[in-house]
Backbone as JSON, one array per atom type, in Angstrom:
{
  "sequence": "MKVNFTKTECLVINEKGEVVMKGTRSKDNCYLWVSEENNNSSTCLTSKENEVKLWHQKLRRLNLRGLKRAITEEAIRGLPKLQIEEGNICGECQVRKQTRMSHQKLQHLVTSKVMMESINVVIDDSSTDSITDVEPDVEAFD",
  "N": [[23.6, 41.3, 11.32], [24.77, 41.56, 8.11], [24.31, 41.11, 4.54], [26.07, 41.2, 1.66], [25.87, 41.48, -1.78], [27.78, 41.06, -4.68], [28.97, 41.14, -8.17], [30.56, 39.0, -8.39], [30.91, 37.78, -5.81], [29.58, 37.01, -2.54], [29.16, 38.43, 0.64], [28.92, 37.81, 4.11], [28.46, 39.67, 6.83], [29.05, 40.35, 10.25], [27.85, 42.13, 13.28], [30.07, 43.45, 14.26], [31.52, 44.13, 12.06], [33.0, 42.28, 10.9], [33.91, 39.76, 8.43], [32.01, 36.94, 8.17], [31.17, 34.84, 6.57], [31.8, 33.79, 3.21], [30.82, 33.79, -0.07], [31.42, 32.42, -3.22], [30.5, 33.34, -6.57], [29.1, 31.36, -9.09], [28.77, 30.65, -12.75], [26.12, 29.97, -13.1], [24.62, 31.47, -11.26], [24.87, 30.44, -8.67], [26.03, 30.03, -5.31], [29.0, 29.22, -3.69], [29.6, 28.54, -0.54], [31.94, 29.58, 1.96], [33.41, 29.26, 5.08], [34.69, 31.95, 6.96], [35.74, 32.11, 9.47], [38.22, 32.0, 11.95], [38.5, 29.85, 13.8], [36.98, 27.95, 12.73], [34.46, 27.11, 13.76], [31.96, 27.1, 12.87], [29.43, 25.02, 11.75], [27.71, 22.83, 9.53], [24.36, 22.25, 9.89], [22.95, 19.18, 10.15], [20.78, 16.33, 9.84], [20.75, 13.1, 10.96], [19.66, 10.05, 10.07], [18.7, 6.8, 11.32], [20.6, 4.15, 10.01], [19.47, 1.73, 9.42], [16.79, 2.28, 9.29], [16.82, 3.97, 7.07], [17.55, 2.06, 5.0], [15.38, 0.42, 5.22], [13.32, 2.09, 4.35], [14.3, 2.65, 1.69], [14.06, 0.07, 0.57], [11.38, -0.23, 0.05], [9.79, -0.45, 2.42], [10.47, -2.99, 3.44], [10.11, -5.69, 5.76], [11.7, -6.09, 9.0], [12.75, -8.63, 9.52], [12.98, -9.62, 6.98], [14.85, -7.88, 5.85], [16.96, -8.51, 7.49], [17.4, -11.12, 6.67], [18.1, -10.69, 4.0], [20.51, -9.44, 4.33], [22.16, -11.44, 5.55], [22.19, -13.45, 3.63], [23.27, -12.07, 1.5], [21.78, -10.92, -0.54], [21.09, -8.6, -1.76], [22.87, -6.33, -3.63], [25.29, -4.11, -2.47], [24.09, -3.59, -0.11], [24.77, -2.81, 3.17], [26.37, -4.36, 6.06], [24.22, -4.49, 8.55], [23.29, -3.76, 11.93], [20.56, -5.11, 13.19], [17.87, -4.57, 15.29], [15.41, -6.5, 16.7], [11.88, -6.06, 16.87], [11.58, -3.32, 16.47], [9.54, -0.98, 15.02], [8.72, 1.17, 12.36], [7.01, 4.32, 12.34], [5.26, 4.82, 10.15], [4.81, 2.3, 9.11], [3.52, 1.11, 11.25], [1.13, 2.49, 11.4], [-0.07, 1.68, 8.97], [-0.55, -1.01, 9.44], [-2.61, -0.92, 11.15], [-5.97, -1.95, 11.8], [-9.47, -1.66, 10.96], [-12.28, -1.57, 13.08], [-15.2, -3.55, 13.14], [-18.62, -2.51, 13.01], [-21.1, -2.77, 15.55], [-23.83, -5.08, 15.26], [-27.2, -4.27, 14.64], [-29.93, -4.75, 17.02], [-32.58, -4.77, 16.56], [-33.76, -5.32, 13.62], [-35.14, -3.56, 10.88], [-37.08, -4.28, 8.28], [-37.53, -3.49, 4.83], [-40.12, -3.98, 3.97], [-41.75, -3.98, 6.27], [-41.27, -1.34, 7.01], [-42.34, 0.06, 4.89], [-45.05, -0.65, 5.11], [-45.72, 0.55, 7.57], [-45.36, 3.19, 6.84], [-47.37, 3.48, 4.95], [-49.62, 3.05, 6.48], [-49.57, 5.33, 8.17], [-49.9, 7.37, 6.25], [-52.37, 6.68, 5.17], [-54.05, 6.98, 7.39], [-53.85, 9.66, 7.89], [-54.83, 10.8, 5.6], [-57.56, 10.16, 5.36], [-58.94, 11.81, 7.03], [-58.98, 14.32, 5.82], [-60.44, 14.13, 3.5], [-62.87, 15.26, 1.4], [-66.14, 15.28, 0.07], [-66.4, 15.43, -3.33], [-68.06, 16.45, -6.12], [-68.12, 15.38, -9.44], [-67.67, 17.62, -12.13], [-69.93, 17.7, -14.49], [-70.2, 19.05, -16.9], [-67.61, 19.67, -17.67], [-66.62, 17.3, -18.72], [-67.99, 16.82, -20.97]],
  "CA": [[24.21, 40.71, 10.22], [24.48, 42.11, 6.74], [24.7, 40.28, 3.43], [26.35, 42.07, 0.49], [26.09, 40.74, -3.05], [28.42, 41.67, -5.79], [28.87, 40.35, -9.36], [31.53, 37.81, -8.23], [30.86, 37.05, -4.51], [28.58, 37.4, -1.52], [29.81, 38.47, 1.94], [28.1, 37.91, 5.33], [29.24, 40.59, 7.79], [28.47, 40.48, 11.53], [27.66, 43.43, 13.83], [31.35, 44.03, 14.45], [32.02, 44.46, 10.75], [33.91, 41.19, 10.45], [33.32, 38.86, 7.49], [31.77, 35.67, 8.78], [31.09, 33.85, 5.51], [32.07, 34.28, 1.94], [30.32, 32.9, -1.12], [31.87, 32.74, -4.64], [29.38, 33.09, -7.48], [29.42, 30.66, -10.35], [28.07, 31.15, -13.85], [24.68, 29.71, -13.03], [24.14, 32.16, -10.16], [24.9, 29.7, -7.44], [27.16, 30.51, -4.44], [29.7, 28.26, -2.92], [29.82, 29.23, 0.75], [33.19, 29.22, 2.64], [33.52, 29.94, 6.36], [35.87, 32.82, 7.1], [36.13, 32.21, 10.82], [39.53, 31.48, 12.22], [38.52, 28.59, 14.52], [36.12, 27.04, 11.98], [33.48, 26.56, 14.68], [30.66, 27.05, 12.23], [29.22, 23.71, 11.14], [26.46, 22.67, 8.84], [23.39, 21.44, 10.69], [22.41, 18.05, 9.46], [20.08, 15.33, 10.6], [21.22, 11.78, 10.58], [18.69, 8.97, 10.36], [19.3, 5.52, 11.56], [20.92, 3.54, 8.68], [18.52, 0.57, 9.27], [15.57, 2.99, 8.89], [16.94, 4.43, 5.69], [17.42, 0.97, 4.13], [14.05, -0.05, 5.31], [12.6, 2.96, 3.4], [14.77, 2.4, 0.3], [13.59, -1.21, 0.07], [9.97, -0.13, 0.02], [9.18, -0.87, 3.71], [10.75, -4.33, 3.72], [10.14, -5.85, 7.22], [13.12, -6.21, 9.5], [13.25, -9.99, 9.34], [13.34, -9.73, 5.54], [16.05, -7.17, 5.68], [18.07, -9.29, 8.12], [17.68, -12.31, 5.84], [18.82, -10.24, 2.81], [21.94, -9.17, 4.77], [22.9, -12.74, 5.8], [22.33, -14.15, 2.33], [23.9, -11.11, 0.6], [20.9, -11.02, -1.75], [21.09, -7.22, -2.32], [24.16, -5.77, -3.88], [25.45, -2.79, -1.92], [23.49, -3.46, 1.24], [25.9, -2.94, 4.21], [26.09, -5.31, 7.22], [23.57, -3.59, 9.56], [22.85, -4.36, 13.17], [19.15, -4.87, 13.27], [17.26, -4.9, 16.56], [14.06, -7.01, 16.56], [10.88, -5.4, 17.58], [11.41, -1.95, 16.14], [8.61, -0.77, 13.86], [8.66, 2.5, 12.02], [5.73, 4.82, 12.58], [4.37, 4.73, 9.0], [4.37, 0.84, 9.02], [2.54, 0.87, 12.32], [-0.17, 3.04, 10.95], [-0.61, 0.92, 7.9], [-0.95, -2.24, 9.97], [-3.88, -0.84, 11.96], [-7.21, -2.39, 11.17], [-10.72, -1.02, 11.41], [-13.18, -2.45, 13.87], [-16.56, -3.64, 12.55], [-19.68, -1.91, 13.82], [-22.0, -3.74, 16.17], [-25.01, -5.31, 14.53], [-28.45, -3.81, 15.36], [-30.68, -5.79, 17.61], [-33.94, -4.72, 15.91], [-33.62, -5.01, 12.13], [-36.38, -3.13, 10.28], [-37.01, -4.57, 6.84], [-38.21, -2.46, 4.01], [-41.57, -4.29, 3.86], [-42.36, -3.46, 7.47], [-41.07, 0.1, 6.98], [-43.37, 0.59, 3.89], [-46.39, -0.89, 5.73], [-45.95, 1.56, 8.59], [-45.58, 4.48, 6.21], [-48.72, 3.43, 4.29], [-50.69, 3.22, 7.61], [-49.62, 6.71, 8.56], [-50.52, 8.14, 5.19], [-53.79, 6.3, 5.01], [-54.74, 7.51, 8.52], [-53.94, 11.15, 7.82], [-55.57, 11.16, 4.33], [-59.01, 9.95, 5.53], [-59.48, 12.97, 7.77], [-59.1, 15.52, 5.0], [-61.13, 13.87, 2.24], [-64.23, 15.89, 1.21], [-66.9, 14.77, -1.11], [-66.33, 16.33, -4.46], [-68.86, 15.89, -7.28], [-67.43, 15.7, -10.7], [-68.37, 18.55, -12.96], [-70.41, 16.95, -15.64], [-70.0, 19.87, -18.09], [-66.2, 19.69, -18.09], [-66.31, 16.09, -19.36], [-68.81, 16.71, -22.17]],
  "C": [[23.83, 41.4, 8.9], [24.91, 41.21, 5.68], [24.91, 41.19, 2.23], [26.61, 41.23, -0.71], [26.78, 41.62, -4.02], [28.35, 40.74, -7.04], [29.63, 39.03, -9.22], [31.41, 37.05, -6.94], [29.74, 37.66, -3.68], [29.33, 37.34, -0.13], [28.77, 38.57, 3.05], [28.93, 38.56, 6.4], [28.42, 40.6, 9.12], [28.34, 41.94, 12.02], [29.0, 44.16, 14.05], [32.08, 44.52, 13.19], [33.01, 43.36, 10.17], [33.14, 40.23, 9.42], [33.2, 37.51, 8.07], [31.8, 34.55, 7.73], [31.27, 34.55, 4.24], [31.62, 33.31, 0.95], [30.89, 33.34, -2.46], [30.81, 32.37, -5.6], [29.88, 32.33, -8.67], [28.64, 31.17, -11.51], [26.61, 30.91, -13.84], [24.06, 30.35, -11.79], [24.06, 31.45, -8.91], [26.12, 30.17, -6.62], [27.79, 29.34, -3.67], [30.19, 28.94, -1.63], [31.08, 28.73, 1.42], [33.21, 29.94, 3.9], [34.79, 30.78, 6.49], [36.32, 32.91, 8.53], [37.47, 31.48, 11.03], [39.48, 30.1, 12.86], [37.62, 27.59, 13.86], [35.1, 26.31, 12.9], [32.11, 26.49, 13.96], [30.53, 25.68, 11.59], [27.82, 23.73, 10.53], [25.55, 21.86, 9.68], [22.76, 20.46, 9.75], [21.71, 17.19, 10.43], [20.57, 14.01, 10.1], [20.27, 10.76, 10.98], [19.48, 7.7, 10.62], [19.41, 4.84, 10.2], [19.91, 2.36, 8.39], [17.21, 1.16, 8.74], [15.59, 3.4, 7.44], [16.93, 3.22, 4.65], [16.04, 0.36, 4.08], [13.12, 0.8, 4.37], [12.97, 2.77, 1.94], [14.22, 1.13, -0.3], [12.07, -1.3, 0.17], [9.28, -0.81, 1.26], [9.37, -2.36, 3.93], [10.74, -4.63, 5.25], [11.52, -6.23, 7.62], [13.56, -7.67, 9.38], [13.69, -10.24, 7.81], [14.69, -9.07, 5.22], [17.19, -7.92, 6.36], [18.44, -10.51, 7.26], [18.5, -11.79, 4.51], [20.29, -9.93, 3.09], [22.7, -10.46, 4.89], [23.12, -13.48, 4.49], [22.96, -13.36, 1.21], [23.09, -11.08, -0.67], [20.84, -9.66, -2.38], [22.47, -6.67, -2.44], [24.19, -4.31, -3.3], [24.86, -2.63, -0.6], [24.52, -3.72, 2.31], [25.43, -3.93, 5.28], [25.51, -4.39, 8.33], [23.23, -4.48, 10.71], [21.42, -4.07, 13.43], [18.63, -5.45, 14.58], [15.78, -5.33, 16.26], [13.14, -6.2, 17.37], [10.68, -3.93, 17.3], [10.54, -1.85, 14.91], [8.55, 0.78, 13.57], [7.17, 3.0, 12.17], [4.74, 4.65, 11.37], [3.94, 3.26, 8.86], [3.35, 0.51, 10.04], [1.17, 1.28, 11.98], [-0.85, 2.21, 9.87], [-1.09, -0.49, 8.41], [-2.18, -2.17, 10.88], [-5.08, -1.31, 11.1], [-8.41, -1.72, 11.75], [-11.54, -2.02, 12.12], [-14.61, -2.45, 13.15], [-17.6, -3.0, 13.53], [-20.53, -3.07, 14.41], [-23.3, -3.86, 15.34], [-26.23, -4.75, 15.34], [-29.27, -4.97, 15.84], [-32.01, -5.88, 16.84], [-33.74, -4.31, 14.45], [-35.05, -4.68, 11.58], [-36.26, -3.43, 8.81], [-37.8, -3.51, 6.1], [-39.72, -2.69, 3.91], [-42.31, -3.76, 5.02], [-42.33, -1.95, 7.47], [-42.15, 0.66, 6.11], [-44.77, 0.43, 4.44], [-46.65, 0.21, 6.76], [-46.1, 2.89, 7.96], [-46.93, 4.51, 5.56], [-49.78, 3.63, 5.34], [-50.74, 4.7, 7.97], [-50.22, 7.6, 7.45], [-52.02, 7.9, 5.11], [-54.61, 6.94, 6.18], [-54.96, 8.99, 8.42], [-54.77, 11.56, 6.61], [-57.11, 11.07, 4.51], [-59.62, 11.13, 6.18], [-59.73, 14.2, 6.83], [-59.82, 15.33, 3.69], [-62.5, 14.52, 2.32], [-64.87, 15.33, 0.02], [-66.86, 15.87, -2.23], [-67.12, 15.69, -5.61], [-68.22, 16.29, -8.54], [-68.33, 16.68, -11.46], [-68.72, 17.94, -14.28], [-70.13, 17.8, -16.97], [-68.52, 19.89, -18.56], [-65.87, 18.4, -18.79], [-67.1, 15.94, -20.68], [-68.03, 17.11, -23.34]]
}
């Protein structure tokens, strides 16, 4: 495939030298693409979402019962008559509804007072072994 750009148009040419697509250039450098095939078999690839899902998203994740009620009461202008199946939940809403589990409580709670007493005992035990008698220098204090 080759793509040739000129000042007025753009041509897409296949390996056989045939023009497959032609684009007409506008003033703002945009191209309007037109199919040049005889059978018009080239189609634009699109994705189509479920209309209920699109309205669910447009209405800020309104639940399906609320959407169904809005349709029957005609509460929202422009909302089409949709066929809503109960029990369908979109993936984003399902993730938001998940809850966190609490952690299990510890069996042996250590309070800060008990913790500090055990630390003091360890420090006191280790400090008594290394104490040496030091006589104060009398001349330094005079």
